[in-house]
Short mmCIF file of C-alpha atoms and ligand atoms in Angstrom, two decimals:
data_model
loop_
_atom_site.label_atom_id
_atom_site.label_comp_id
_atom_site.label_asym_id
_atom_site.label_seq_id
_atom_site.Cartn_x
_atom_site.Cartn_y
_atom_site.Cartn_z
CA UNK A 712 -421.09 207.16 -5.88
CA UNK A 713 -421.50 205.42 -9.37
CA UNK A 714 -420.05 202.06 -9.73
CA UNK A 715 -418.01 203.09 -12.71
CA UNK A 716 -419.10 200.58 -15.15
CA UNK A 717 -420.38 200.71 -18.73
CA UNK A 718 -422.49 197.12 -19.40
CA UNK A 719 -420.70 194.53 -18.33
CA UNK A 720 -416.98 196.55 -18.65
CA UNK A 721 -415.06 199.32 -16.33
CA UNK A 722 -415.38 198.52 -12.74
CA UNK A 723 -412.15 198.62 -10.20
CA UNK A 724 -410.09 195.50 -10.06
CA UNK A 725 -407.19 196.51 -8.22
CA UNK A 726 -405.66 195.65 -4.99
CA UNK A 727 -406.54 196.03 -1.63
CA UNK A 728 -403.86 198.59 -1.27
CA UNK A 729 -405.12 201.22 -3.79
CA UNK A 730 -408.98 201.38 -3.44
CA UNK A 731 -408.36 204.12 -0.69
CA UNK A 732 -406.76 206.43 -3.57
CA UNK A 733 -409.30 205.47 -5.98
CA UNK A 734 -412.37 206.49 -3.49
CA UNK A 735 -410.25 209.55 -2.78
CA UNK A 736 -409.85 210.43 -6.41
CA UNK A 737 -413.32 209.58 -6.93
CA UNK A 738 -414.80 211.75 -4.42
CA UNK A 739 -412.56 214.92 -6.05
CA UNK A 740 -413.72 213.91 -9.60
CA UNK A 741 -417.02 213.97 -8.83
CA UNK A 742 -416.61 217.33 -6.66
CA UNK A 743 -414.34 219.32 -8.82
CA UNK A 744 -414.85 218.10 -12.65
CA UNK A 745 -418.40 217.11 -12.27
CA UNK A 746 -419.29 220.01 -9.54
CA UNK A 747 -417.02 222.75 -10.69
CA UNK A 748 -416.09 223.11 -6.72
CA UNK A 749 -413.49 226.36 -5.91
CA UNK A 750 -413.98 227.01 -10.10
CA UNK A 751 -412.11 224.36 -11.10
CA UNK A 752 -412.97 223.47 -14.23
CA UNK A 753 -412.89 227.60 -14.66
CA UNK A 754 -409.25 227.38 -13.63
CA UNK A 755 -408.71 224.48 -16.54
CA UNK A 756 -410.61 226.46 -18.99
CA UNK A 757 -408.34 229.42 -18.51
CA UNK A 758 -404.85 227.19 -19.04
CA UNK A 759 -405.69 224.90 -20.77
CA UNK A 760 -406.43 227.64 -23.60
CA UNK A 761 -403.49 230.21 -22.07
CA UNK A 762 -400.98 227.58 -21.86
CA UNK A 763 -402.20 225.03 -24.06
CA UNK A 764 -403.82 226.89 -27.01
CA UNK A 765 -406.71 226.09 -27.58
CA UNK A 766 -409.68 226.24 -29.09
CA UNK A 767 -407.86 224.27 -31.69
CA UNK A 768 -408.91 225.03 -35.31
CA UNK A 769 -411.47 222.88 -37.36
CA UNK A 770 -410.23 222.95 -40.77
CA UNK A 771 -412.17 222.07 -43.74
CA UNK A 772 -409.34 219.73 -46.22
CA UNK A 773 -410.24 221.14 -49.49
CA UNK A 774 -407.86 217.96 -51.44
CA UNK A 775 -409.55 215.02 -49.41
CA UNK A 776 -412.74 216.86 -49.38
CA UNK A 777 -413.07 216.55 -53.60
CA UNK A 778 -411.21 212.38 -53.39
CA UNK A 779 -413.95 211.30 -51.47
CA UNK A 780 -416.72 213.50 -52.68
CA UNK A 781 -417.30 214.73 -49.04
CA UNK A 782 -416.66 217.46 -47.16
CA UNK A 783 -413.62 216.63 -44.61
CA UNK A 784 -412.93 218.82 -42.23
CA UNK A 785 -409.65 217.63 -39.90
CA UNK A 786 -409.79 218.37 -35.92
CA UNK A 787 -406.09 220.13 -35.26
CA UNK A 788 -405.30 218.32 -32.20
CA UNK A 789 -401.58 218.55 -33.47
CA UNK A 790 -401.56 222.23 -33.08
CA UNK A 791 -402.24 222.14 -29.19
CA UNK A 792 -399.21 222.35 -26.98
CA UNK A 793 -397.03 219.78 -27.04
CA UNK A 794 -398.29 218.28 -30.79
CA UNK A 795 -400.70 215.92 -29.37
CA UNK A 796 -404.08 215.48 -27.85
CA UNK A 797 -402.29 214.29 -24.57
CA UNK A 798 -401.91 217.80 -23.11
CA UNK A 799 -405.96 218.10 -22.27
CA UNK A 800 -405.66 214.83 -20.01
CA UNK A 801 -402.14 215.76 -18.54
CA UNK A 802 -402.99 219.00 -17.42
CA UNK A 803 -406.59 218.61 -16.07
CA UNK A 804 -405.45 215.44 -13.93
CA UNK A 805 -402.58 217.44 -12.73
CA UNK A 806 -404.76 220.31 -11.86
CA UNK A 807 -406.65 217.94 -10.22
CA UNK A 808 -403.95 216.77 -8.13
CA UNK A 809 -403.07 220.23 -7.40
CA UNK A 810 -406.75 220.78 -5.98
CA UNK A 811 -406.73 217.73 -4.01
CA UNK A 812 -403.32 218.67 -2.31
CA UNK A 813 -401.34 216.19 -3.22
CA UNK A 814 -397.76 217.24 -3.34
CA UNK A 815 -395.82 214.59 -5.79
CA UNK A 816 -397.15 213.28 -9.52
CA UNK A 817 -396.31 210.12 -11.03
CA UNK A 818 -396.70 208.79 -14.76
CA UNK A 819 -395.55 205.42 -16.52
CA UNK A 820 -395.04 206.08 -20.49
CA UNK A 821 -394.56 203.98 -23.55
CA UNK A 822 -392.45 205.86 -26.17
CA UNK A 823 -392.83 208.76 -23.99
CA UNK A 824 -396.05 210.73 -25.43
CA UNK A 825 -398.05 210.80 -22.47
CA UNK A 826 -395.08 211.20 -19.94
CA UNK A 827 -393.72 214.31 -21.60
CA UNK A 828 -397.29 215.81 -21.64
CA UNK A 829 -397.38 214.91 -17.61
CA UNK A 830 -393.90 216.35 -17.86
CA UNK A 831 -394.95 219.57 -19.16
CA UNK A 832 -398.08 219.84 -16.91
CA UNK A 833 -395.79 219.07 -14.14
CA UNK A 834 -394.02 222.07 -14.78
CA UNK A 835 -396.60 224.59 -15.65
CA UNK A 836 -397.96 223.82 -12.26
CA UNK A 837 -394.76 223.73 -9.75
CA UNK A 838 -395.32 219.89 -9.40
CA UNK A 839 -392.64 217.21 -8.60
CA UNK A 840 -392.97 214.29 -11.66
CA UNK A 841 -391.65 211.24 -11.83
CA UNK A 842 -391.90 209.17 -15.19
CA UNK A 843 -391.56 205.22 -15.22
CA UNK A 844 -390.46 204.16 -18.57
CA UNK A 845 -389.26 200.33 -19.27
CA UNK A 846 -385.35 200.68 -20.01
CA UNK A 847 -385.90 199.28 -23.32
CA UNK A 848 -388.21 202.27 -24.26
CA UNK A 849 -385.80 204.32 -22.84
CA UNK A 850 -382.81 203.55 -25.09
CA UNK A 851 -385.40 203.49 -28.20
CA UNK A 852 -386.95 207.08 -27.42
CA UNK A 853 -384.12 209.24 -25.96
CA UNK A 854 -385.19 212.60 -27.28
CA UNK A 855 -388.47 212.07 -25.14
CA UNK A 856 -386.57 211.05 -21.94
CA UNK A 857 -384.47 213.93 -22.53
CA UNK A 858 -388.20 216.80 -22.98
CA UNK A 859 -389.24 214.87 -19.97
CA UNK A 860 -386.66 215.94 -18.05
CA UNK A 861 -385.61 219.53 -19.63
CA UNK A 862 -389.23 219.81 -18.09
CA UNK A 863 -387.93 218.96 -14.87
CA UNK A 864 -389.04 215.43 -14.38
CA UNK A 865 -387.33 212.54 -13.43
CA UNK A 866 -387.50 209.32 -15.35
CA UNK A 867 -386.60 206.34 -13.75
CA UNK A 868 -385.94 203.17 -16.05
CA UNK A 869 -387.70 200.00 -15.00
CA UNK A 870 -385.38 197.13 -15.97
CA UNK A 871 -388.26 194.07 -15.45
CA UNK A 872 -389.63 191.99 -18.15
CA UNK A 873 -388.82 193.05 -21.34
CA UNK A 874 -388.48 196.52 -20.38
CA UNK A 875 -391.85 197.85 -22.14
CA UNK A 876 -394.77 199.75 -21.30
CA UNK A 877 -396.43 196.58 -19.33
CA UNK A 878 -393.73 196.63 -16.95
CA UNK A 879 -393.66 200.71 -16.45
CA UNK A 880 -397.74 200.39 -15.18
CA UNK A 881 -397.00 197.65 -12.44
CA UNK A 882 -394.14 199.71 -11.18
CA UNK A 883 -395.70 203.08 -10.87
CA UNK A 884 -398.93 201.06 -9.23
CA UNK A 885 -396.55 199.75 -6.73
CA UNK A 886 -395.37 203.43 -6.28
CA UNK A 887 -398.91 204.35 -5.71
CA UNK A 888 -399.48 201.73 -3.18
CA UNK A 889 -397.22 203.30 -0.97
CA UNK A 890 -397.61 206.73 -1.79
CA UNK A 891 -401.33 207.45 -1.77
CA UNK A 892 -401.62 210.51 0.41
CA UNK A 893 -398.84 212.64 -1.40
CA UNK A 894 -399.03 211.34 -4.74
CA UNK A 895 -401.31 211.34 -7.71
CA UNK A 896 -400.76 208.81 -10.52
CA UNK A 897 -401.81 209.97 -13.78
CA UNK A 898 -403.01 207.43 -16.39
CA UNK A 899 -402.61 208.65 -19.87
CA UNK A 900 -405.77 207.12 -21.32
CA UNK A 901 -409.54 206.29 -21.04
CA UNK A 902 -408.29 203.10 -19.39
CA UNK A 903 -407.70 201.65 -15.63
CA UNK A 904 -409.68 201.43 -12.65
CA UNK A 905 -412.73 203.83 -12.14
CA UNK A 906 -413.17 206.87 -11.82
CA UNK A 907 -410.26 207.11 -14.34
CA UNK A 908 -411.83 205.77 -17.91
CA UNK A 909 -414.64 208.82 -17.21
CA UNK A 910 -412.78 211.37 -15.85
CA UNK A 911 -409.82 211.02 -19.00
CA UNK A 912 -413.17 211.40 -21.12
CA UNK A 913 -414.20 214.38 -19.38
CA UNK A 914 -410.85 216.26 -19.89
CA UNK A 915 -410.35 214.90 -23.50
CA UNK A 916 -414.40 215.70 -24.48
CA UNK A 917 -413.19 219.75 -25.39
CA UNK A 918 -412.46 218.26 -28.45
CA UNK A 919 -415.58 217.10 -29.66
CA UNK A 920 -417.37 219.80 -27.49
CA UNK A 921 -415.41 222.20 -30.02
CA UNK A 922 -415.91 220.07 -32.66
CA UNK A 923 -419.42 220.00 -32.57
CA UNK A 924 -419.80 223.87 -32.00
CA UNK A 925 -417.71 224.90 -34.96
CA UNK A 926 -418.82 222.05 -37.62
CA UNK A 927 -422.70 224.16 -36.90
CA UNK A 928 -420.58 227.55 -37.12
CA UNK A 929 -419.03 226.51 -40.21
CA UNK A 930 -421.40 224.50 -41.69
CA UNK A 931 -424.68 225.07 -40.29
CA UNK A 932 -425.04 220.99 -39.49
CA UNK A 933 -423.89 218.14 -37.38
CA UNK A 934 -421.42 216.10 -39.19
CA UNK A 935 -422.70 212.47 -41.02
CA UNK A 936 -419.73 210.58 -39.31
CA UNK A 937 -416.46 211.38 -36.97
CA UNK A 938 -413.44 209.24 -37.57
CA UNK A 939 -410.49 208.85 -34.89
CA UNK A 940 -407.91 206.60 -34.36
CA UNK A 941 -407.86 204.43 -30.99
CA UNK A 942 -404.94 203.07 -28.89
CA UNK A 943 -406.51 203.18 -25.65
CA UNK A 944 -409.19 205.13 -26.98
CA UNK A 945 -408.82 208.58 -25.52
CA UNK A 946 -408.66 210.41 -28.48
CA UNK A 947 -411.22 208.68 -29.47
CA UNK A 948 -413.63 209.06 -26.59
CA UNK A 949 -412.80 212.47 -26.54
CA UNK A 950 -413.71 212.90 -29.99
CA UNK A 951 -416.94 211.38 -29.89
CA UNK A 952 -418.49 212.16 -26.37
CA UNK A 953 -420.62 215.29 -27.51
CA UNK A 954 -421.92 213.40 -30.90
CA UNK A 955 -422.93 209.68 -28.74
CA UNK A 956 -426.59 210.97 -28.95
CA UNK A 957 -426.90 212.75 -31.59
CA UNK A 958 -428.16 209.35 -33.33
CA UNK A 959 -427.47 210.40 -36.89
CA UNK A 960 -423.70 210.81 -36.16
CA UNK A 961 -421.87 207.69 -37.42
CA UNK A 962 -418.82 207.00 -35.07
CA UNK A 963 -415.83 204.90 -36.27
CA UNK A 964 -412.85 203.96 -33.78
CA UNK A 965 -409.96 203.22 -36.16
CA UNK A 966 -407.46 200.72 -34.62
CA UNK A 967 -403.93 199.12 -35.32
CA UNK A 968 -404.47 196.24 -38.08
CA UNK A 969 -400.81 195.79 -37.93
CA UNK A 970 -399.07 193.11 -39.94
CA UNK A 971 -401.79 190.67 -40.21
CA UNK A 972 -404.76 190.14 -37.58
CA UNK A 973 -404.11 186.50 -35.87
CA UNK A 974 -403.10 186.26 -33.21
CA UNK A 975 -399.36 183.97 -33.05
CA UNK A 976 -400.49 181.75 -30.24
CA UNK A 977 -396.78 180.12 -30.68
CA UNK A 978 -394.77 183.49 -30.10
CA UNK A 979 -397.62 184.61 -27.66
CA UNK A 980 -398.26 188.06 -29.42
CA UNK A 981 -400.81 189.75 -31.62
CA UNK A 982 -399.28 191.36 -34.71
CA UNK A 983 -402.35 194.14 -34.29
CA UNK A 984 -403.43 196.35 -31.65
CA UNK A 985 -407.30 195.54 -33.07
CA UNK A 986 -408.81 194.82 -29.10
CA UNK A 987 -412.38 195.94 -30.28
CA UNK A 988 -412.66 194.01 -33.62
CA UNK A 989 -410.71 190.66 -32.43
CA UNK A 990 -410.24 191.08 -28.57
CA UNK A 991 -412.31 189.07 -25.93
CA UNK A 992 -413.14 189.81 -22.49
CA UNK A 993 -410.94 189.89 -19.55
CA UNK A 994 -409.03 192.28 -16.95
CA UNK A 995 -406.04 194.04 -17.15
CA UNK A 996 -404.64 197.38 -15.66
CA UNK A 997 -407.87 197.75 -13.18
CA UNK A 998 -410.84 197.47 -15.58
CA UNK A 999 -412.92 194.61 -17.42
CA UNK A 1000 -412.88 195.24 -21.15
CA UNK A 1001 -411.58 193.83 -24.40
CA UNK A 1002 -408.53 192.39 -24.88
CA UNK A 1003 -406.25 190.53 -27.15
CA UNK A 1004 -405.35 187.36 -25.64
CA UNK A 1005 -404.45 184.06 -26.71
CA UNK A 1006 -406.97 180.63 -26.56
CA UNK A 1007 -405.79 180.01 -22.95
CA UNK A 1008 -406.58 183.40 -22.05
CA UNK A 1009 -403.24 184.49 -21.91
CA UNK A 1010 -402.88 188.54 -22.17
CA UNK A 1011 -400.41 188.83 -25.49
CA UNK A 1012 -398.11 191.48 -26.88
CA UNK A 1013 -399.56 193.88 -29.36
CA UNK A 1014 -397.79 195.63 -32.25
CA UNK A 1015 -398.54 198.62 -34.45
CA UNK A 1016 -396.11 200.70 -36.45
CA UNK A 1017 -397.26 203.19 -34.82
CA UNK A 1018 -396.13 203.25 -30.89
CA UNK A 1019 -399.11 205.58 -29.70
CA UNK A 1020 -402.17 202.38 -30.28
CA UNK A 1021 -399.54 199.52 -29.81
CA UNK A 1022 -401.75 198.20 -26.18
CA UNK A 1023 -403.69 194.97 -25.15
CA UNK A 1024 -406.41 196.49 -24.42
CA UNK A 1025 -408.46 199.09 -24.83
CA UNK A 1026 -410.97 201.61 -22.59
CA UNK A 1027 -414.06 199.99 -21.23
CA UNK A 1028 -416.93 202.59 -22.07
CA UNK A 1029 -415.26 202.24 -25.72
CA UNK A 1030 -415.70 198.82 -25.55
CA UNK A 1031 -419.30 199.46 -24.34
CA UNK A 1032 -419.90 201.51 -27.27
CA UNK A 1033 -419.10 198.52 -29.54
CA UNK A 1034 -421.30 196.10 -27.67
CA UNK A 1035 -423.91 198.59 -27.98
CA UNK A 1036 -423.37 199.25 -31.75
CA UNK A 1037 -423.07 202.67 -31.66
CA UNK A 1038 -419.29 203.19 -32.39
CA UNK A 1039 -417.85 200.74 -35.36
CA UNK A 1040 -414.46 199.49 -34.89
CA UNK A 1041 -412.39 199.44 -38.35
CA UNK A 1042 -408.75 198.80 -38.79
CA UNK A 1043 -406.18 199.74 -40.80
CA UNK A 1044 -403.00 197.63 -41.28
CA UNK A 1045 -399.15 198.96 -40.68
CA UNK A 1046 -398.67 199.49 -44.96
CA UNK A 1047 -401.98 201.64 -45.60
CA UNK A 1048 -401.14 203.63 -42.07
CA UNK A 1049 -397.94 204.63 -43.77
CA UNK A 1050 -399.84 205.44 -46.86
CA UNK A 1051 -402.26 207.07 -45.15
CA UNK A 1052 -399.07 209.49 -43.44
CA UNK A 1053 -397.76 210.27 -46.71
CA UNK A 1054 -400.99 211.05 -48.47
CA UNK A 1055 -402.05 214.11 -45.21
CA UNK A 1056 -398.66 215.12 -45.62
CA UNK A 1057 -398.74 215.73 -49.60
CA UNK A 1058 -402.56 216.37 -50.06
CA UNK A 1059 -402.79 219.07 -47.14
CA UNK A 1060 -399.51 220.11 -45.76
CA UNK A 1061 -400.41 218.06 -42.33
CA UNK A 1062 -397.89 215.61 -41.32
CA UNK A 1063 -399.54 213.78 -39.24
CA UNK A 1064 -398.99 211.16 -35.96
CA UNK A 1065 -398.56 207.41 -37.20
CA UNK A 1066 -401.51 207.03 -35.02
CA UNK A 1067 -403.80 210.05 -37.08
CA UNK A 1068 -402.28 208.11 -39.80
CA UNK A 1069 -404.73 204.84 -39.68
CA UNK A 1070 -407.58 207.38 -39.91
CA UNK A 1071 -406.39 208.97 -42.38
CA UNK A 1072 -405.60 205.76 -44.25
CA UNK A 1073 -409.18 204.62 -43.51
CA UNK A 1074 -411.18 206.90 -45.53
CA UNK A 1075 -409.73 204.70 -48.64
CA UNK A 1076 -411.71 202.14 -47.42
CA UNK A 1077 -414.69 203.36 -46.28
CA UNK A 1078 -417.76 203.50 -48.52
CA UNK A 1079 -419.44 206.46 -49.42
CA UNK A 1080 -422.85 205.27 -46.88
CA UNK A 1081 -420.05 205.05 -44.22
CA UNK A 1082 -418.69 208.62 -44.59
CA UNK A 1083 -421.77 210.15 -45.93
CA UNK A 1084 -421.47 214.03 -46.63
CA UNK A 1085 -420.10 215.54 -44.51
CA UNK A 1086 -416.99 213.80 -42.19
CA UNK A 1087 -414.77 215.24 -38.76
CA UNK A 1088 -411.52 213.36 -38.43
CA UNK A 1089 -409.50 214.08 -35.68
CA UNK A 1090 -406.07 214.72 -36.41
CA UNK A 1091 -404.67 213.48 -32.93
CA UNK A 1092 -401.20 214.69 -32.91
CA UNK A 1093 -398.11 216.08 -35.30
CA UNK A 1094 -395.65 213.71 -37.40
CA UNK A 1095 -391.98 215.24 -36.19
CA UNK A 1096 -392.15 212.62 -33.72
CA UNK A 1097 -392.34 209.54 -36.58
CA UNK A 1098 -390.11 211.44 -39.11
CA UNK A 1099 -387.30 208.28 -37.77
CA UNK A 1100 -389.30 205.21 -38.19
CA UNK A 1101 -391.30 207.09 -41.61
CA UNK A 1102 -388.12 206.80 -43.40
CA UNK A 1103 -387.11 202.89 -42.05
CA UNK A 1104 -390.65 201.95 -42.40
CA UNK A 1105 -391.36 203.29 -46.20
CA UNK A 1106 -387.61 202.10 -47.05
CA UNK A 1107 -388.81 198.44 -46.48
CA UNK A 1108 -391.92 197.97 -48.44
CA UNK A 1109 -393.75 199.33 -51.32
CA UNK A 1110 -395.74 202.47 -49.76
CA UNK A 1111 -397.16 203.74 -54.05
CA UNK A 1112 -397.45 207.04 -52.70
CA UNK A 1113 -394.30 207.86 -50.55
CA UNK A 1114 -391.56 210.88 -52.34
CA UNK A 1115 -388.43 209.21 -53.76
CA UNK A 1116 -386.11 208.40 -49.80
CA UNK A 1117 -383.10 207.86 -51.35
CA UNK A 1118 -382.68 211.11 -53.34
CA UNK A 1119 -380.01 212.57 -50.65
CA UNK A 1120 -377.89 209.43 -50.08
CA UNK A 1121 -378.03 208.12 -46.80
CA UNK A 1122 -380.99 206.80 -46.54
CA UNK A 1123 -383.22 210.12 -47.06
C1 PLP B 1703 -401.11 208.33 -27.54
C2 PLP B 1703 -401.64 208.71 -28.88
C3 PLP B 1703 -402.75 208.06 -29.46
C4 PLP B 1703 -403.41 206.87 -28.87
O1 PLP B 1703 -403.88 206.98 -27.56
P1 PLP B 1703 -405.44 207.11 -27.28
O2 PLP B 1703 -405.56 207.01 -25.82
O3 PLP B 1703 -406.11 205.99 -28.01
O4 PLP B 1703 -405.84 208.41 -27.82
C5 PLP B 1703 -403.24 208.54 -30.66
N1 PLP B 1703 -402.66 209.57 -31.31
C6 PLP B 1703 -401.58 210.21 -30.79
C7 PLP B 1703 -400.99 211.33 -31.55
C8 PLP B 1703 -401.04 209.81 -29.56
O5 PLP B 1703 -399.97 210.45 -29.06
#
C-alpha cells in the first residue's frame, strides 16, 4: 500500500482508534476507484452523469475573453446538481461506502455545502446520514440545515467551542471511532488522513478530465493556464489533476486574502484563509501540510467572506504542488472577491459562488505572461447561496462595480 504522502506532507496522523477504518478504506480505494472492482467506477460514471448531470459545459466568456485579450472559457461546475462541485466527491465516497457495505454515513459541514451534497447522495443511494454542524453554523445557515434534512438527513448541532466547523470534525471523528464497521465518514475535501486527500482528487479529477477533452474539441489546444479558487483545495485539485504534466499548463490556486494578510497574534486569528502563500508547516485534521498558525505554533482562526475557503489549512498534495513550483498560490482579498461576483454576474449572466468569486476577481491582477492566450477557470459553484451576505457585504464598502442596493428600500 502507498504511504499516502506527497514530499514531506499527507501521511495519517490520527489516533490509535481510527487507523483500522483508514486501512479498510484504503484497501477499497485502491480496489474499487483505482481497480474498477464489480464496475465501480462504471456504476459512478452512470449517476454521477444520470443524477448529477454531467458532462458539465465548457463555455467560452465572450465579455472577459475581449477585457483581458484572452480567450476565457469558464468550467460550469455550478450547473451540476446541487450548484456546486461538491456533488462529484459526495456521491463517489458514498458509492463507495455503499460497495464496502457499510450501512450508516456521516458528514461534519461548515455553512452546510458539503453536508447537503452528502445529504443528497445519501438519498439517491437509500443511505442513513447524519450531518455534524457547530450550533453556531446552524443558526447562521438554516436554509441548508433545513435541504439537509428535506433530504432525509439528520443534523445534529455540536454545542463545543465556539460552535464552528473545527468543533463539527472532532465530533464526527469521535463518531467514527466508535462506529468503524457500519459507518463511513465522508470528508468534503482533498484534506485529512490518507487515503482521503487522493481519493477526493480522484472523484473531483472529471472536471479537469472534461476540461481538458473539450478545451482540444473546442479549441484544438491545451489551455496556457487554469485558474481555481482553493479552500481546502478540492476544486482545485480536481481542476488541475489532468493538466499537472502537461508542463506548459500554468496552474494558479486562488485563495482567501481576506481583510488584510497578518496574522493577529493578539486575537489568535488570521484575517485570510491564504495557508499556501503565508501558512507554515504543521498537523491538523490527520495530515501534515500548511497551515496558518501563530509564532508559537498555535493553529488560528481563518476568515474569508466567502464561507466555502474560510479553513486553517489546506490539502497536502496541494501544498506539495507549491513546494514543487508547479501550482502558484495567488490571493485575492474579501473587497476584489466581491468585485470579482458582481463583474461574472454583469459581464456573463453567471452569478457565481463567493468562492468562484476570488478567481474571478484574480484575472484583474494577473499579467498577461500569467494568463497567456488562452485561460480555463473553473466556475466552482452558483451564487443563490451568497445572494444574503452579497447585499450586507457590498452595502458596507465601496465595491465600483456593484448595481445601485438601495433602489427598492429595504436594503435591496
Ligand atoms: C466548498 C467550496 C469551495 C472550497 O472548497 P475546496 O475544497 O477548496 O474546493 C469552493 N467553491 C465552492 C462553490 C464551494 O462550495
Amino acid at each position: 500500500m502507498s504511504t499516502g504522502t506527497f514530499g514531506r506532507y499527507g501521511g495519517q496522523y490520527v489516533p490509535e482508534a481510527l487507523m483500522p477504518a483508514l486501512e479498510e478504506l484504503e484497501d477499497a480505494y485502491e480496489r474499487y476507484v483505482l481497480e474498477n472492482e464489480d464496475g465501480f467506477l462504471d456504476d459512478f460514471e452512470e449517476r454521477i452523469r444520470d443524477f448529477g448531470g454531467r458532462p458539465t459545459p465548457l463555455q467560452h466568456a465572450e465579455q472577459l475573453s475581449a477585457r483581458y485579450g484572452a480567450d476565457v472559457y469558464l468550467k460550469r461546475e455550478d450547473l451540476l446538481h446541487g450548484g456546486a462541485h461538491k456533488l462529484n466527491n459526495a456521491l463517489g465516497q458514498v458509492l463507495l461506502a455503499k460497495y464496502m457495505g457499510k450501512e450508516r454515513i456521516i458528514a461534519e459541514t461548515g455553512a452546510g455545502q458539503h453536508g447537503t451534497a452528502t445529504a443528497m447522495a445519501a438519498a439517491h443511494l437509500d443511505m442513513p446520514c447524519e450531518v455534524y454542524m457547530g450550533r453556531r453554523d446552524t443558526n447562521r445557515q438554516r436554509p441548508n440545515v433545513f435541504r439537509m434534512r428535506l433530504n432525509g438527513a439528520t443534523v445534529t448541532p455540536v454545542d463545543t467551542g465556539r460552535g464552528t466547523l473545527k468543533e463539527a470534525i472532532s465530533e464526527t471523528m469521535r463518531d467514527w471511532a466508535t462506529t468503524v464497521e457500519t459507518t463511513h465518514y465522508v470528508i468534503g475535501s482533498v484534506v485529512g488522513p490518507h487515503p482521503f486527500p487522493a481519493m477526493v482528487r480522484d472523484f473531483q479529477s472529471v472536471i479537469s478530465r472534461e476540461a481538458r477533452a473539450q478545451i482540444q474539441e473546442q479549441a484544438g489546444r491545451l489551455p496556457a493556464s487554469v485558474v481555481a479558487c482553493a479552500g481546502g483545495g478540492s476544486n482545485t485539485m480536481g481542476a488541475f489533476a489532468e493538466f499537472v504534466d502537461d508542463e506548459e499548463v500554468a496552474l494558479f490556486a486562488v485563495e482567501a486574502g481576506g481583510s488584510s494578510l497578518q496574522v493577529d497574534e493578539a486575537a489568535g486569528v488570521a484575517p485570510n484563509s491564504a495557508s499556501l502563500s503565508t501558512g507554515s508547516e504543521g498537523v491538523l485534521h490527520g495530515a501534515r501540510t500548511k497551515l496558518l498558525q501563530d509564532g508559537d505554533g498555535q493553529i488560528v482562526e481563518s476568515h474569508s467572506v466567502s464561507s466555502g475557503l474560510d479553513y486553517s489549512g489546506v490539502g497536502p498534495e496541494l501544498a506539495y504542488l507549491v513546494d514543487e513550483g508547479r501550482v502558484t498560490p495567488v490571493n485575492v482579498d474579501d473587497d476584489d472577491a466581491l468585485a470579482g461576483f458582481h463583474r461574472l454576474s454583469q459581464e456573463e449572466g453567471v452569478i457565481p459562488a463567493l468562492e468562484t468569486a476570488h478567481a474571478v476577481a484574480w484575472l484583474e491582477d494577473a499579467t498577461p505572461e500569467q494568463l497567456g492566450d488562452c485561460v480555463v477557470l473553473t466556475v466552482s459553484g452558483r451564487g443563490d447561496k451568497d445572494l444574503e451576505s452579497v447585499i450586507e457585504e457590498t452595502a458596507k464598502r465601496d465595491v465600483p462595480n456593484a448595481p445601485e442596493m438601495d433602489v427598492f428600500g429595504g436594503g435591496l
